[in-house]
PDB file of C-alpha atoms in Angstrom:
ATOM      1  CA  MET A  16      82.154 -12.750  49.114  1.00  0.00           C
ATOM      2  CA  SER A  17      82.129  -9.216  50.395  1.00  0.00           C
ATOM      3  CA  SER A  18      81.910  -8.347  54.055  1.00  0.00           C
ATOM      4  CA  LEU A  19      79.239  -6.050  55.420  1.00  0.00           C
ATOM      5  CA  THR A  20      80.391  -2.555  56.283  1.00  0.00           C
ATOM      6  CA  TYR A  21      78.660   0.581  57.503  1.00  0.00           C
ATOM      7  CA  SER A  22      79.479   2.612  54.414  1.00  0.00           C
ATOM      8  CA  SER A  23      77.447   3.824  51.463  1.00  0.00           C
ATOM      9  CA  PRO A  24      75.623   2.600  49.530  1.00  0.00           C
ATOM     10  CA  GLU A  25      74.861  -0.538  51.589  1.00  0.00           C
ATOM     11  CA  PHE A  26      73.872   1.416  54.713  1.00  0.00           C
ATOM     12  CA  LEU A  27      72.407   4.844  55.413  1.00  0.00           C
ATOM     13  CA  LYS A  28      72.905   6.860  58.607  1.00  0.00           C
ATOM     14  CA  PHE A  29      70.339   9.176  60.155  1.00  0.00           C
ATOM     15  CA  ARG A  30      70.707  11.532  63.104  1.00  0.00           C
ATOM     16  CA  ASP A  31      68.035  11.331  65.781  1.00  0.00           C
ATOM     17  CA  LYS A  32      67.169  14.936  66.652  1.00  0.00           C
ATOM     18  CA  LEU A  33      65.356  14.064  69.895  1.00  0.00           C
ATOM     19  CA  TYR A  34      67.081  11.129  71.589  1.00  0.00           C
ATOM     20  CA  THR A  35      70.598   9.744  71.959  1.00  0.00           C
ATOM     21  CA  SER A  36      69.330   6.212  72.588  1.00  0.00           C
ATOM     22  CA  ARG A  37      66.080   4.460  71.658  1.00  0.00           C
ATOM     23  CA  LEU A  38      64.678   1.745  69.402  1.00  0.00           C
ATOM     24  CA  VAL A  39      63.224   2.678  66.012  1.00  0.00           C
ATOM     25  CA  ILE A  40      60.395   0.331  65.029  1.00  0.00           C
ATOM     26  CA  VAL A  41      59.607   0.449  61.317  1.00  0.00           C
ATOM     27  CA  PRO A  42      55.800   0.844  60.971  1.00  0.00           C
ATOM     28  CA  GLY A  43      54.026  -2.069  59.295  1.00  0.00           C
ATOM     29  CA  THR A  44      57.006  -4.415  59.735  1.00  0.00           C
ATOM     30  CA  ASP A  45      58.633  -6.490  62.459  1.00  0.00           C
ATOM     31  CA  ARG A  46      61.983  -4.722  61.979  1.00  0.00           C
ATOM     32  CA  SER A  47      63.642  -2.417  64.480  1.00  0.00           C
ATOM     33  CA  TYR A  48      66.936  -0.544  64.622  1.00  0.00           C
ATOM     34  CA  PRO A  49      68.750   0.837  67.669  1.00  0.00           C
ATOM     35  CA  VAL A  50      69.629   4.503  68.014  1.00  0.00           C
ATOM     36  CA  GLU A  51      73.075   4.836  69.565  1.00  0.00           C
ATOM     37  CA  LYS A  52      74.801   8.166  70.196  1.00  0.00           C
ATOM     38  CA  ALA A  53      71.898   9.891  68.381  1.00  0.00           C
ATOM     39  CA  THR A  54      72.584   7.850  65.223  1.00  0.00           C
ATOM     40  CA  VAL A  55      70.613   5.058  63.565  1.00  0.00           C
ATOM     41  CA  VAL A  56      72.067   2.955  60.737  1.00  0.00           C
ATOM     42  CA  VAL A  57      69.735   1.117  58.357  1.00  0.00           C
ATOM     43  CA  PRO A  58      70.361  -0.983  55.255  1.00  0.00           C
ATOM     44  CA  ALA A  59      69.760   1.028  52.089  1.00  0.00           C
ATOM     45  CA  SER A  60      67.760  -1.971  50.851  1.00  0.00           C
ATOM     46  CA  ASP A  61      65.173  -1.536  53.654  1.00  0.00           C
ATOM     47  CA  ILE A  62      62.876   0.711  51.636  1.00  0.00           C
ATOM     48  CA  GLU A  63      60.248   0.997  54.394  1.00  0.00           C
ATOM     49  CA  ALA A  64      62.788   2.087  57.018  1.00  0.00           C
ATOM     50  CA  VAL A  65      64.446   4.605  54.700  1.00  0.00           C
ATOM     51  CA  LYS A  66      61.062   6.117  53.709  1.00  0.00           C
ATOM     52  CA  PHE A  67      59.973   6.299  57.355  1.00  0.00           C
ATOM     53  CA  LEU A  68      63.172   7.983  58.529  1.00  0.00           C
ATOM     54  CA  LYS A  69      63.216  10.466  55.629  1.00  0.00           C
ATOM     55  CA  ALA A  70      59.553  11.391  56.208  1.00  0.00           C
ATOM     56  CA  SER A  71      59.892  11.853  59.975  1.00  0.00           C
ATOM     57  CA  GLU A  72      60.790  15.240  61.427  1.00  0.00           C
ATOM     58  CA  GLU A  73      62.614  13.435  64.264  1.00  0.00           C
ATOM     59  CA  TYR A  74      65.418  12.200  61.975  1.00  0.00           C
ATOM     60  CA  GLU A  75      67.684  13.740  59.374  1.00  0.00           C
ATOM     61  CA  PRO A  76      70.244  12.196  57.014  1.00  0.00           C
ATOM     62  CA  PHE A  77      73.629  12.046  58.701  1.00  0.00           C
ATOM     63  CA  LYS A  78      76.184  14.446  57.249  1.00  0.00           C
ATOM     64  CA  GLU A  79      79.678  13.069  57.714  1.00  0.00           C
TER      65      GLU A  79
END
């Protein structure tokens, strides 16, 4: 079994351009993800969350 890590491709990071801390609620679902230090990490498999974050002007893909 593999352990979960916060590295690609299992997880994607986005930078919150407006807030350093808040809760992202994925529209149309019961899922939410915390923003910490202006960063939100979502599973790459959560298609709805990834689409929402990519489409929003408030977030941008995190460049490491």
